[in-house]
PDB file of C-alpha atoms in Angstrom:
ATOM      1  CA  MET F   1       0.000   0.000   0.000  1.00  0.00           C
ATOM      2  CA  GLY F   2       1.472   3.310  -1.107  1.00  0.00           C
ATOM      3  CA  SER F   3       1.605   6.533   0.818  1.00  0.00           C
ATOM      4  CA  TYR F   4       0.161   9.634  -0.817  1.00  0.00           C
ATOM      5  CA  LYS F   5       0.036  13.273   0.198  1.00  0.00           C
ATOM      6  CA  ASN F   6      -3.132  14.875  -1.090  1.00  0.00           C
ATOM      7  CA  SER F   7      -3.381  18.664  -1.187  1.00  0.00           C
ATOM      8  CA  LEU F   8      -6.594  19.410  -3.045  1.00  0.00           C
ATOM      9  CA  SER F   9      -9.223  22.120  -2.625  1.00  0.00           C
ATOM     10  CA  ILE F  10     -12.906  21.601  -3.277  1.00  0.00           C
ATOM     11  CA  SER F  11     -14.100  22.678  -6.721  1.00  0.00           C
ATOM     12  CA  ASP F  12     -16.877  25.186  -7.396  1.00  0.00           C
ATOM     13  CA  ALA F  13     -19.043  22.281  -8.548  1.00  0.00           C
ATOM     14  CA  GLY F  14     -18.319  20.484  -5.277  1.00  0.00           C
ATOM     15  CA  VAL F  15     -19.298  23.543  -3.242  1.00  0.00           C
ATOM     16  CA  LYS F  16     -22.529  23.858  -5.206  1.00  0.00           C
ATOM     17  CA  ARG F  17     -23.374  20.177  -4.703  1.00  0.00           C
ATOM     18  CA  ILE F  18     -22.964  20.374  -0.918  1.00  0.00           C
ATOM     19  CA  ALA F  19     -25.110  23.513  -0.780  1.00  0.00           C
ATOM     20  CA  GLU F  20     -27.804  21.707  -2.769  1.00  0.00           C
ATOM     21  CA  HIS F  21     -27.761  18.779  -0.337  1.00  0.00           C
ATOM     22  CA  GLU F  22     -27.658  20.924   2.791  1.00  0.00           C
ATOM     23  CA  GLY F  23     -30.014  23.658   1.659  1.00  0.00           C
ATOM     24  CA  THR F  24     -29.136  27.321   2.153  1.00  0.00           C
ATOM     25  CA  ILE F  25     -30.962  29.213   4.891  1.00  0.00           C
ATOM     26  CA  ASP F  26     -29.728  32.717   5.683  1.00  0.00           C
ATOM     27  CA  GLY F  27     -30.322  32.490   9.408  1.00  0.00           C
ATOM     28  CA  LEU F  28     -30.573  30.240  12.484  1.00  0.00           C
ATOM     29  CA  TYR F  29     -32.662  27.054  12.307  1.00  0.00           C
ATOM     30  CA  ASN F  30     -32.959  23.561  13.773  1.00  0.00           C
ATOM     31  CA  ASP F  31     -31.807  20.751  11.488  1.00  0.00           C
ATOM     32  CA  PRO F  32     -33.632  17.364  11.269  1.00  0.00           C
ATOM     33  CA  SER F  33     -31.782  16.222  14.411  1.00  0.00           C
ATOM     34  CA  LYS F  34     -33.018  19.344  16.252  1.00  0.00           C
ATOM     35  CA  TYR F  35     -29.495  20.771  16.347  1.00  0.00           C
ATOM     36  CA  CYS F  36     -29.045  24.525  16.108  1.00  0.00           C
ATOM     37  CA  THR F  37     -27.647  25.271  12.656  1.00  0.00           C
ATOM     38  CA  TYR F  38     -26.740  28.352  10.632  1.00  0.00           C
ATOM     39  CA  GLY F  39     -26.642  28.946   6.900  1.00  0.00           C
ATOM     40  CA  VAL F  40     -25.423  25.964   4.897  1.00  0.00           C
ATOM     41  CA  GLY F  41     -25.235  23.252   7.547  1.00  0.00           C
ATOM     42  CA  HIS F  42     -22.988  25.144   9.995  1.00  0.00           C
ATOM     43  CA  LEU F  43     -23.518  23.332  13.315  1.00  0.00           C
ATOM     44  CA  VAL F  44     -23.831  25.813  16.159  1.00  0.00           C
ATOM     45  CA  ARG F  45     -24.663  23.431  18.978  1.00  0.00           C
ATOM     46  CA  LYS F  46     -26.191  19.983  19.557  1.00  0.00           C
ATOM     47  CA  SER F  47     -29.389  21.407  21.003  1.00  0.00           C
ATOM     48  CA  GLU F  48     -32.157  23.577  19.590  1.00  0.00           C
ATOM     49  CA  CYS F  49     -31.574  27.250  18.758  1.00  0.00           C
ATOM     50  CA  PHE F  50     -32.360  29.486  21.706  1.00  0.00           C
ATOM     51  CA  MET F  51     -32.990  32.496  19.462  1.00  0.00           C
ATOM     52  CA  LEU F  52     -35.605  30.525  17.544  1.00  0.00           C
ATOM     53  CA  ALA F  53     -37.209  29.399  20.804  1.00  0.00           C
ATOM     54  CA  GLY F  54     -37.164  33.010  21.983  1.00  0.00           C
ATOM     55  CA  ALA F  55     -38.921  34.186  18.840  1.00  0.00           C
ATOM     56  CA  ASN F  56     -41.496  31.411  19.247  1.00  0.00           C
ATOM     57  CA  SER F  57     -42.275  32.428  22.832  1.00  0.00           C
ATOM     58  CA  ASP F  58     -44.542  35.350  21.940  1.00  0.00           C
ATOM     59  CA  GLU F  59     -47.165  35.890  19.247  1.00  0.00           C
ATOM     60  CA  GLN F  60     -45.730  39.284  18.348  1.00  0.00           C
ATOM     61  CA  LEU F  61     -42.170  37.964  18.182  1.00  0.00           C
ATOM     62  CA  LYS F  62     -43.263  35.025  16.026  1.00  0.00           C
ATOM     63  CA  LYS F  63     -43.789  37.492  13.194  1.00  0.00           C
ATOM     64  CA  SER F  64     -39.990  37.736  12.940  1.00  0.00           C
ATOM     65  CA  ILE F  65     -39.716  34.046  12.041  1.00  0.00           C
ATOM     66  CA  GLN F  66     -39.538  33.064   8.395  1.00  0.00           C
ATOM     67  CA  LYS F  67     -40.203  29.764   6.627  1.00  0.00           C
ATOM     68  CA  GLN F  68     -38.389  28.035   3.819  1.00  0.00           C
ATOM     69  CA  TRP F  69     -38.289  24.757   1.942  1.00  0.00           C
ATOM     70  CA  PRO F  70     -34.501  24.527   1.392  1.00  0.00           C
ATOM     71  CA  GLY F  71     -34.595  22.028  -1.442  1.00  0.00           C
ATOM     72  CA  LYS F  72     -35.919  19.444   0.996  1.00  0.00           C
ATOM     73  CA  SER F  73     -39.203  17.691   1.648  1.00  0.00           C
ATOM     74  CA  TYR F  74     -40.009  19.538   4.856  1.00  0.00           C
ATOM     75  CA  GLU F  75     -40.628  23.094   5.972  1.00  0.00           C
ATOM     76  CA  THR F  76     -37.937  24.861   7.990  1.00  0.00           C
ATOM     77  CA  THR F  77     -38.627  27.810  10.263  1.00  0.00           C
ATOM     78  CA  TYR F  78     -35.731  30.117  11.006  1.00  0.00           C
ATOM     79  CA  VAL F  79     -34.625  33.401  12.514  1.00  0.00           C
ATOM     80  CA  PRO F  80     -33.269  35.438   9.568  1.00  0.00           C
ATOM     81  CA  ARG F  81     -29.939  37.200   9.850  1.00  0.00           C
ATOM     82  CA  THR F  82     -31.744  40.491   9.196  1.00  0.00           C
ATOM     83  CA  ILE F  83     -33.274  40.206  12.676  1.00  0.00           C
ATOM     84  CA  VAL F  84     -30.306  42.152  14.073  1.00  0.00           C
ATOM     85  CA  THR F  85     -31.773  45.351  12.615  1.00  0.00           C
ATOM     86  CA  SER F  86     -35.313  44.594  13.782  1.00  0.00           C
ATOM     87  CA  GLU F  87     -36.965  46.412  16.665  1.00  0.00           C
ATOM     88  CA  ASN F  88     -37.793  42.968  18.077  1.00  0.00           C
ATOM     89  CA  PHE F  89     -34.164  41.823  18.248  1.00  0.00           C
ATOM     90  CA  ALA F  90     -33.619  42.840  21.880  1.00  0.00           C
ATOM     91  CA  LYS F  91     -36.892  41.218  22.969  1.00  0.00           C
ATOM     92  CA  ILE F  92     -36.084  37.980  21.150  1.00  0.00           C
ATOM     93  CA  LYS F  93     -32.632  37.939  22.714  1.00  0.00           C
ATOM     94  CA  GLU F  94     -34.122  38.421  26.195  1.00  0.00           C
ATOM     95  CA  ALA F  95     -36.608  35.592  25.648  1.00  0.00           C
ATOM     96  CA  ALA F  96     -33.845  33.402  24.217  1.00  0.00           C
ATOM     97  CA  THR F  97     -31.699  34.048  27.281  1.00  0.00           C
ATOM     98  CA  ARG F  98     -34.506  32.953  29.600  1.00  0.00           C
ATOM     99  CA  ASN F  99     -34.985  29.836  27.502  1.00  0.00           C
ATOM    100  CA  ALA F 100     -31.257  29.070  27.646  1.00  0.00           C
ATOM    101  CA  GLN F 101     -31.142  29.582  31.403  1.00  0.00           C
ATOM    102  CA  GLU F 102     -33.973  27.118  31.894  1.00  0.00           C
ATOM    103  CA  TYR F 103     -32.366  24.615  29.510  1.00  0.00           C
ATOM    104  CA  PHE F 104     -29.005  24.640  31.306  1.00  0.00           C
ATOM    105  CA  ALA F 105     -30.646  24.591  34.749  1.00  0.00           C
ATOM    106  CA  GLN F 106     -32.608  21.467  33.880  1.00  0.00           C
ATOM    107  CA  ARG F 107     -29.655  19.843  32.153  1.00  0.00           C
ATOM    108  CA  GLN F 108     -27.131  20.483  34.914  1.00  0.00           C
ATOM    109  CA  HIS F 109     -29.278  20.522  38.064  1.00  0.00           C
ATOM    110  CA  LYS F 110     -32.604  18.905  37.114  1.00  0.00           C
ATOM    111  CA  LYS F 111     -34.287  21.993  38.539  1.00  0.00           C
ATOM    112  CA  SER F 112     -36.010  25.091  37.259  1.00  0.00           C
ATOM    113  CA  PHE F 113     -33.734  28.129  37.069  1.00  0.00           C
ATOM    114  CA  VAL F 114     -35.758  30.047  39.692  1.00  0.00           C
ATOM    115  CA  ASN F 115     -35.270  27.222  42.204  1.00  0.00           C
ATOM    116  CA  LEU F 116     -31.473  27.252  42.013  1.00  0.00           C
ATOM    117  CA  ALA F 117     -29.171  28.710  44.638  1.00  0.00           C
ATOM    118  CA  SER F 118     -27.841  32.148  43.715  1.00  0.00           C
ATOM    119  CA  ALA F 119     -24.318  30.831  43.033  1.00  0.00           C
ATOM    120  CA  ASP F 120     -25.706  28.190  40.665  1.00  0.00           C
ATOM    121  CA  GLN F 121     -27.886  30.797  38.980  1.00  0.00           C
ATOM    122  CA  GLU F 122     -24.836  32.929  38.249  1.00  0.00           C
ATOM    123  CA  ARG F 123     -23.034  29.975  36.673  1.00  0.00           C
ATOM    124  CA  ILE F 124     -26.086  29.142  34.581  1.00  0.00           C
ATOM    125  CA  LYS F 125     -26.352  32.779  33.471  1.00  0.00           C
ATOM    126  CA  THR F 126     -22.760  32.615  32.233  1.00  0.00           C
ATOM    127  CA  HIS F 127     -23.505  29.446  30.206  1.00  0.00           C
ATOM    128  CA  ALA F 128     -26.671  30.976  28.792  1.00  0.00           C
ATOM    129  CA  GLU F 129     -25.000  34.239  27.794  1.00  0.00           C
ATOM    130  CA  ALA F 130     -22.222  32.322  26.023  1.00  0.00           C
ATOM    131  CA  ALA F 131     -24.760  30.205  24.129  1.00  0.00           C
ATOM    132  CA  ILE F 132     -26.753  33.245  23.004  1.00  0.00           C
ATOM    133  CA  LYS F 133     -23.549  35.002  21.932  1.00  0.00           C
ATOM    134  CA  GLU F 134     -22.580  31.902  19.949  1.00  0.00           C
ATOM    135  CA  GLU F 135     -25.793  32.258  17.957  1.00  0.00           C
ATOM    136  CA  THR F 136     -25.966  36.034  17.576  1.00  0.00           C
ATOM    137  CA  ASP F 137     -22.293  36.320  16.576  1.00  0.00           C
ATOM    138  CA  LEU F 138     -23.134  34.376  13.411  1.00  0.00           C
ATOM    139  CA  LEU F 139     -25.966  36.649  12.289  1.00  0.00           C
ATOM    140  CA  PRO F 140     -23.742  39.311  10.665  1.00  0.00           C
ATOM    141  CA  PHE F 141     -22.292  36.665   8.314  1.00  0.00           C
ATOM    142  CA  VAL F 142     -23.917  35.868   4.974  1.00  0.00           C
ATOM    143  CA  ALA F 143     -24.689  32.138   4.985  1.00  0.00           C
ATOM    144  CA  THR F 144     -22.617  31.298   1.909  1.00  0.00           C
ATOM    145  CA  ASP F 145     -19.585  33.223   3.197  1.00  0.00           C
ATOM    146  CA  GLN F 146     -19.620  31.288   6.473  1.00  0.00           C
ATOM    147  CA  PHE F 147     -20.037  28.063   4.499  1.00  0.00           C
ATOM    148  CA  LYS F 148     -16.932  28.651   2.368  1.00  0.00           C
ATOM    149  CA  LYS F 149     -14.945  29.493   5.483  1.00  0.00           C
ATOM    150  CA  ASP F 150     -16.150  26.297   7.190  1.00  0.00           C
ATOM    151  CA  LEU F 151     -15.126  24.111   4.265  1.00  0.00           C
ATOM    152  CA  GLN F 152     -11.419  24.828   4.721  1.00  0.00           C
ATOM    153  CA  SER F 153     -11.072  22.629   7.799  1.00  0.00           C
ATOM    154  CA  TYR F 154     -12.992  19.801   6.097  1.00  0.00           C
ATOM    155  CA  GLU F 155     -10.640  19.974   3.131  1.00  0.00           C
ATOM    156  CA  THR F 156      -7.747  19.588   5.570  1.00  0.00           C
ATOM    157  CA  THR F 157      -9.414  16.571   7.199  1.00  0.00           C
ATOM    158  CA  VAL F 158      -9.784  14.773   3.868  1.00  0.00           C
ATOM    159  CA  ASN F 159      -6.292  15.670   2.649  1.00  0.00           C
ATOM    160  CA  SER F 160      -4.654  14.477   5.859  1.00  0.00           C
ATOM    161  CA  GLY F 161      -6.882  11.438   6.361  1.00  0.00           C
ATOM    162  CA  VAL F 162      -6.592   9.848   2.927  1.00  0.00           C
ATOM    163  CA  THR F 163      -3.039   8.549   2.591  1.00  0.00           C
ATOM    164  CA  GLY F 164      -3.568   5.301   0.691  1.00  0.00           C
ATOM    165  CA  VAL F 165      -4.687   6.690  -2.662  1.00  0.00           C
ATOM    166  CA  ALA F 166      -4.105   9.751  -4.833  1.00  0.00           C
ATOM    167  CA  LEU F 167      -7.487  11.448  -4.943  1.00  0.00           C
ATOM    168  CA  THR F 168      -9.046  12.833  -8.101  1.00  0.00           C
ATOM    169  CA  GLN F 169     -11.054  16.066  -7.888  1.00  0.00           C
ATOM    170  CA  GLY F 170     -14.327  14.154  -8.025  1.00  0.00           C
ATOM    171  CA  MET F 171     -13.265  11.778  -5.263  1.00  0.00           C
ATOM    172  CA  PHE F 172     -12.099  14.673  -3.104  1.00  0.00           C
ATOM    173  CA  ASP F 173     -15.302  16.680  -3.602  1.00  0.00           C
ATOM    174  CA  ALA F 174     -17.410  13.651  -2.654  1.00  0.00           C
ATOM    175  CA  LEU F 175     -15.428  13.059   0.544  1.00  0.00           C
ATOM    176  CA  VAL F 176     -15.561  16.706   1.624  1.00  0.00           C
ATOM    177  CA  SER F 177     -19.350  16.541   1.203  1.00  0.00           C
ATOM    178  CA  PHE F 178     -19.463  13.371   3.298  1.00  0.00           C
ATOM    179  CA  VAL F 179     -17.235  14.723   6.078  1.00  0.00           C
ATOM    180  CA  TYR F 180     -19.086  18.048   6.187  1.00  0.00           C
ATOM    181  CA  ASN F 181     -22.259  16.116   6.937  1.00  0.00           C
ATOM    182  CA  VAL F 182     -21.112  13.334   9.293  1.00  0.00           C
ATOM    183  CA  GLY F 183     -18.281  15.156  11.077  1.00  0.00           C
ATOM    184  CA  LYS F 184     -14.498  14.979  11.138  1.00  0.00           C
ATOM    185  CA  GLY F 185     -14.171  12.595  14.067  1.00  0.00           C
ATOM    186  CA  ALA F 186     -16.691  10.173  12.594  1.00  0.00           C
ATOM    187  CA  PHE F 187     -14.829  10.147   9.279  1.00  0.00           C
ATOM    188  CA  ASN F 188     -11.390   9.676  10.818  1.00  0.00           C
ATOM    189  CA  SER F 189     -12.538   6.625  12.793  1.00  0.00           C
ATOM    190  CA  SER F 190     -14.755   5.176  10.055  1.00  0.00           C
ATOM    191  CA  GLN F 191     -14.458   1.895   8.203  1.00  0.00           C
ATOM    192  CA  LEU F 192     -14.983   3.938   5.048  1.00  0.00           C
ATOM    193  CA  LEU F 193     -11.656   5.724   5.471  1.00  0.00           C
ATOM    194  CA  LYS F 194      -9.943   2.451   6.379  1.00  0.00           C
ATOM    195  CA  LYS F 195     -11.175   0.751   3.211  1.00  0.00           C
ATOM    196  CA  ILE F 196     -10.276   3.751   1.059  1.00  0.00           C
ATOM    197  CA  ASN F 197      -6.725   3.742   2.406  1.00  0.00           C
ATOM    198  CA  GLU F 198      -6.383   0.018   1.693  1.00  0.00           C
ATOM    199  CA  ASN F 199      -6.700   1.065  -1.979  1.00  0.00           C
ATOM    200  CA  ILE F 200      -7.877  -2.336  -3.161  1.00  0.00           C
ATOM    201  CA  PHE F 201     -10.728  -0.640  -5.054  1.00  0.00           C
ATOM    202  CA  MET F 202      -8.308   1.189  -7.377  1.00  0.00           C
ATOM    203  CA  SER F 203      -5.320  -1.115  -7.764  1.00  0.00           C
ATOM    204  CA  GLY F 204      -4.266  -4.603  -8.736  1.00  0.00           C
ATOM    205  CA  ASP F 205      -5.219  -7.037 -11.492  1.00  0.00           C
ATOM    206  CA  ASP F 206      -7.583  -9.135  -9.377  1.00  0.00           C
ATOM    207  CA  MET F 207     -10.955  -8.061 -10.758  1.00  0.00           C
ATOM    208  CA  LYS F 208     -12.951  -9.918  -8.123  1.00  0.00           C
ATOM    209  CA  LYS F 209     -11.126  -8.228  -5.240  1.00  0.00           C
ATOM    210  CA  ARG F 210     -11.501  -4.803  -6.817  1.00  0.00           C
ATOM    211  CA  GLU F 211     -15.184  -5.412  -7.482  1.00  0.00           C
ATOM    212  CA  GLU F 212     -15.742  -6.479  -3.871  1.00  0.00           C
ATOM    213  CA  ALA F 213     -13.790  -3.479  -2.557  1.00  0.00           C
ATOM    214  CA  ILE F 214     -15.874  -1.072  -4.659  1.00  0.00           C
ATOM    215  CA  LYS F 215     -19.065  -2.653  -3.336  1.00  0.00           C
ATOM    216  CA  GLU F 216     -17.801  -2.462   0.263  1.00  0.00           C
ATOM    217  CA  ILE F 217     -16.941   1.235  -0.054  1.00  0.00           C
ATOM    218  CA  GLU F 218     -20.364   1.985  -1.511  1.00  0.00           C
ATOM    219  CA  GLU F 219     -21.957   0.137   1.420  1.00  0.00           C
ATOM    220  CA  GLU F 220     -19.856   2.122   3.905  1.00  0.00           C
ATOM    221  CA  PHE F 221     -21.110   5.374   2.389  1.00  0.00           C
ATOM    222  CA  LEU F 222     -24.716   4.182   2.542  1.00  0.00           C
ATOM    223  CA  LYS F 223     -24.502   3.224   6.231  1.00  0.00           C
ATOM    224  CA  TRP F 224     -24.468   6.921   7.139  1.00  0.00           C
ATOM    225  CA  ASN F 225     -28.083   7.669   6.231  1.00  0.00           C
ATOM    226  CA  LYS F 226     -29.629   8.106   9.683  1.00  0.00           C
ATOM    227  CA  SER F 227     -30.391  11.071  11.914  1.00  0.00           C
ATOM    228  CA  GLY F 228     -31.561  10.472  15.469  1.00  0.00           C
ATOM    229  CA  GLY F 229     -31.634   6.742  14.724  1.00  0.00           C
ATOM    230  CA  SER F 230     -34.089   7.112  11.838  1.00  0.00           C
ATOM    231  CA  VAL F 231     -33.307   6.606   8.156  1.00  0.00           C
ATOM    232  CA  LEU F 232     -33.827   9.822   6.191  1.00  0.00           C
ATOM    233  CA  LYS F 233     -34.604   9.689   2.481  1.00  0.00           C
ATOM    234  CA  GLY F 234     -32.574  12.842   1.867  1.00  0.00           C
ATOM    235  CA  LEU F 235     -29.496  11.354   3.529  1.00  0.00           C
ATOM    236  CA  THR F 236     -29.864   8.094   1.593  1.00  0.00           C
ATOM    237  CA  THR F 237     -29.977  10.081  -1.655  1.00  0.00           C
ATOM    238  CA  ARG F 238     -26.964  12.153  -0.597  1.00  0.00           C
ATOM    239  CA  ARG F 239     -24.890   9.113   0.389  1.00  0.00           C
ATOM    240  CA  GLN F 240     -25.605   7.429  -2.943  1.00  0.00           C
ATOM    241  CA  ASP F 241     -24.603  10.589  -4.797  1.00  0.00           C
ATOM    242  CA  GLU F 242     -21.343  10.823  -2.829  1.00  0.00           C
ATOM    243  CA  ALA F 243     -20.591   7.131  -3.327  1.00  0.00           C
ATOM    244  CA  ASP F 244     -21.219   7.325  -7.075  1.00  0.00           C
ATOM    245  CA  ARG F 245     -18.984  10.389  -7.470  1.00  0.00           C
ATOM    246  CA  PHE F 246     -16.234   8.887  -5.341  1.00  0.00           C
ATOM    247  CA  LEU F 247     -16.291   5.520  -7.128  1.00  0.00           C
ATOM    248  CA  SER F 248     -16.790   6.801 -10.684  1.00  0.00           C
ATOM    249  CA  GLN F 249     -13.152   6.442 -11.734  1.00  0.00           C
ATOM    250  CA  ALA F 250     -12.724   3.127  -9.910  1.00  0.00           C
ATOM    251  CA  ARG F 251     -15.694   1.681 -11.770  1.00  0.00           C
ATOM    252  CA  GLN F 252     -14.434   2.967 -15.113  1.00  0.00           C
ATOM    253  CA  SER F 253     -10.974   1.575 -14.391  1.00  0.00           C
ATOM    254  CA  LEU F 254     -12.447  -1.802 -13.495  1.00  0.00           C
ATOM    255  CA  GLU F 255     -14.410  -1.940 -16.758  1.00  0.00           C
ATOM    256  CA  THR F 256     -11.231  -1.128 -18.689  1.00  0.00           C
ATOM    257  CA  LEU F 257      -9.405  -3.925 -16.846  1.00  0.00           C
ATOM    258  CA  LYS F 258     -12.187  -6.375 -17.678  1.00  0.00           C
ATOM    259  CA  MET F 259     -12.033  -5.465 -21.365  1.00  0.00           C
ATOM    260  CA  THR F 260      -8.243  -5.791 -21.404  1.00  0.00           C
ATOM    261  CA  GLN F 261      -8.285  -9.194 -19.744  1.00  0.00           C
ATOM    262  CA  ASN F 262     -11.059 -10.427 -22.038  1.00  0.00           C
ATOM    263  CA  LEU F 263      -8.988  -9.446 -25.076  1.00  0.00           C
ATOM    264  CA  LYS F 264      -6.103 -11.531 -23.762  1.00  0.00           C
ATOM    265  CA  LYS F 265      -8.236 -14.666 -23.595  1.00  0.00           C
TER     266      LYS F 265
END
């Protein structure tokens, strides 16, 4: 098994494909796993958005919420980035802070915030303020600008993780899409990366082994189609798209090998 140093950057087509899969929402929203998210799949925190909860807490404030179908089969409600210039911004932030205080109080002490000792309340306030700041600090950024900035670290993860094969642009784009969705840690410890680095799917004259390796890699992609333990149609479609793009050259190479060996018979 060879050792390769990949140093690619995602192509414009690759960026566009991820945005199509993720959907672009210019604001704060909860993803299908109920995780607070911004823009094009930028994970803010593995809990619901406090700013969105704050806006939902009052009929007047609810008018600030917008709805979108981001290329998906479900409706997404979100707090738009333009909220920072709204007269309701301060009120939403106050309501969000109360929501965050209650969330952290229940999570850390199994009690309502008002029933905590003063010292514990102060600690919870600090956590809540940090969480709200984490959300509101993103609002000045255009969703697509934040997305392009985020991608840089995912490019690094793929370049440093794949050492067993020289990646083509299509293979690289597919892996960046995959890692952006499942996470860096999950990718680095995955069987998918292990099988890619074995490089059986791209090398050798044993057609059967290469065919099996290609099938195994496709299956490893397709395993990652769940959110919250449930299979999502959108994720299944995305995984198949990523697998097909990643394996395109390997499949073509295998067909060429088959033709060559048949001619020798």
